[in-house]
Amino acid sequence: MSAPTDVQIIERNGQPEYAVIPYEDYLSLLHSQTEGEFIPHEVVEISLFTGGNMVAAWRRHKKISQTELAQKLGVSQSAVAQMERPGYNHRSNTLKRIADALGITIEQLF
């Protein structure tokens, strides 16, 4: 997206009310939102509750049990429990498998 030099601000009662941007910029913003690069507020809240573990937060948000995630990953439930411990160091290939199993991107696990 280009620098916001083509933005038109529409005011109401002396206060900014709307920002009008070129359609191309709008489409670019819309596309970036649909790429799954966001993290729902509920996931952030769960992450804070679970000591910052995004695997546990996403699993709970998606309403998937540890056993169900373990089956999708081809590991034991206790392995998933270990992965959900705060500070657990995931390998990149494991993160990819977890993200795929949860239907999210790897970036959403950070």
Tab-separated table of C-alpha atoms in Angstrom:
chain	number	residue	atom	x	y	z
A	1	MET	CA	0.000	0.000	0.000
A	2	SER	CA	1.263	3.474	-0.822
A	3	ALA	CA	1.838	6.168	1.758
A	4	PRO	CA	-1.449	7.696	2.925
A	5	THR	CA	-1.107	10.857	0.816
A	6	ASP	CA	-4.404	10.252	-1.017
A	7	VAL	CA	-6.523	10.170	2.137
A	8	GLN	CA	-9.494	12.503	2.385
A	9	ILE	CA	-10.743	13.270	5.899
A	10	ILE	CA	-14.426	14.163	6.220
A	11	GLU	CA	-15.355	16.036	9.358
A	12	ARG	CA	-18.589	16.435	11.276
A	13	ASN	CA	-18.906	19.253	13.807
A	14	GLY	CA	-15.187	19.956	13.457
A	15	GLN	CA	-14.189	16.363	14.336
A	16	PRO	CA	-12.841	13.692	11.945
A	17	GLU	CA	-15.716	11.357	11.028
A	18	TYR	CA	-14.507	9.398	7.987
A	19	ALA	CA	-11.263	8.682	6.180
A	20	VAL	CA	-11.667	8.091	2.457
A	21	ILE	CA	-8.849	6.156	0.810
A	22	PRO	CA	-8.244	5.026	-2.776
A	23	TYR	CA	-10.086	1.826	-3.674
A	24	GLU	CA	-6.807	0.010	-4.429
A	25	ASP	CA	-5.575	0.757	-0.908
A	26	TYR	CA	-8.896	-0.431	0.523
A	27	LEU	CA	-8.587	-3.740	-1.356
A	28	SER	CA	-5.034	-4.136	-0.100
A	29	LEU	CA	-6.178	-3.605	3.497
A	30	LEU	CA	-9.107	-5.961	3.017
A	31	HIS	CA	-6.842	-8.643	1.564
A	32	SER	CA	-4.359	-8.388	4.430
A	33	GLN	CA	-7.188	-8.936	6.935
A	34	THR	CA	-8.404	-12.080	5.187
A	35	GLU	CA	-4.978	-13.698	5.178
A	36	GLY	CA	-5.471	-14.866	8.758
A	37	GLU	CA	-2.811	-12.636	10.210
A	38	PHE	CA	-4.904	-11.576	13.179
A	39	ILE	CA	-5.422	-13.169	16.571
A	40	PRO	CA	-8.917	-13.046	18.087
A	41	HIS	CA	-9.208	-11.216	21.408
A	42	GLU	CA	-10.458	-14.409	23.073
A	43	VAL	CA	-7.232	-16.224	22.098
A	44	VAL	CA	-5.147	-13.445	23.633
A	45	GLU	CA	-7.180	-13.634	26.855
A	46	ILE	CA	-6.818	-17.430	27.021
A	47	SER	CA	-3.096	-17.083	26.321
A	48	LEU	CA	-2.713	-14.757	29.287
A	49	PHE	CA	-4.653	-17.231	31.432
A	50	THR	CA	-2.440	-20.154	30.298
A	51	GLY	CA	0.866	-18.419	30.949
A	52	GLY	CA	1.345	-17.218	27.387
A	53	ASN	CA	1.019	-20.548	25.606
A	54	MET	CA	-0.582	-19.930	22.221
A	55	VAL	CA	-1.013	-23.636	21.406
A	56	ALA	CA	-3.242	-24.080	24.454
A	57	ALA	CA	-5.034	-20.801	23.751
A	58	TRP	CA	-5.847	-21.680	20.142
A	59	ARG	CA	-6.837	-25.245	21.055
A	60	ARG	CA	-9.263	-23.999	23.703
A	61	HIS	CA	-10.591	-21.280	21.392
A	62	LYS	CA	-11.275	-23.902	18.711
A	63	LYS	CA	-12.911	-26.119	21.379
A	64	ILE	CA	-10.570	-29.031	20.658
A	65	SER	CA	-9.468	-31.349	23.466
A	66	GLN	CA	-5.838	-32.288	24.014
A	67	THR	CA	-6.757	-35.821	22.938
A	68	GLU	CA	-8.319	-34.595	19.680
A	69	LEU	CA	-5.293	-32.432	18.881
A	70	ALA	CA	-3.001	-35.339	19.731
A	71	GLN	CA	-4.871	-37.551	17.255
A	72	LYS	CA	-4.542	-34.913	14.524
A	73	LEU	CA	-0.812	-34.639	15.230
A	74	GLY	CA	-0.221	-38.365	15.618
A	75	VAL	CA	1.160	-37.981	19.132
A	76	SER	CA	-0.042	-38.827	22.631
A	77	GLN	CA	-2.230	-36.580	24.769
A	78	SER	CA	0.656	-36.214	27.217
A	79	ALA	CA	2.865	-34.935	24.373
A	80	VAL	CA	0.294	-32.208	23.677
A	81	ALA	CA	0.203	-31.386	27.399
A	82	GLN	CA	3.997	-30.936	27.301
A	83	MET	CA	3.716	-28.713	24.203
A	84	GLU	CA	1.271	-26.514	26.102
A	85	ARG	CA	3.592	-25.886	29.033
A	86	PRO	CA	4.773	-22.267	29.286
A	87	GLY	CA	8.257	-21.915	27.846
A	88	TYR	CA	8.107	-25.109	25.770
A	89	ASN	CA	10.488	-24.751	22.805
A	90	HIS	CA	8.738	-25.975	19.643
A	91	ARG	CA	10.608	-27.059	16.527
A	92	SER	CA	9.553	-25.266	13.355
A	93	ASN	CA	8.205	-28.448	11.731
A	94	THR	CA	6.156	-29.152	14.871
A	95	LEU	CA	4.752	-25.613	14.784
A	96	LYS	CA	3.712	-26.143	11.161
A	97	ARG	CA	1.916	-29.382	12.051
A	98	ILE	CA	0.183	-27.743	15.031
A	99	ALA	CA	-0.897	-24.744	12.940
A	100	ASP	CA	-2.258	-27.028	10.216
A	101	ALA	CA	-4.124	-29.133	12.782
A	102	LEU	CA	-5.679	-25.999	14.303
A	103	GLY	CA	-6.444	-24.396	10.932
A	104	ILE	CA	-4.272	-21.327	11.556
A	105	THR	CA	-0.958	-19.927	10.317
A	106	ILE	CA	2.357	-20.428	12.088
A	107	GLU	CA	2.524	-16.662	12.631
A	108	GLN	CA	-0.645	-16.836	14.713
A	109	LEU	CA	1.160	-19.037	17.238
A	110	PHE	CA	3.434	-16.142	18.263
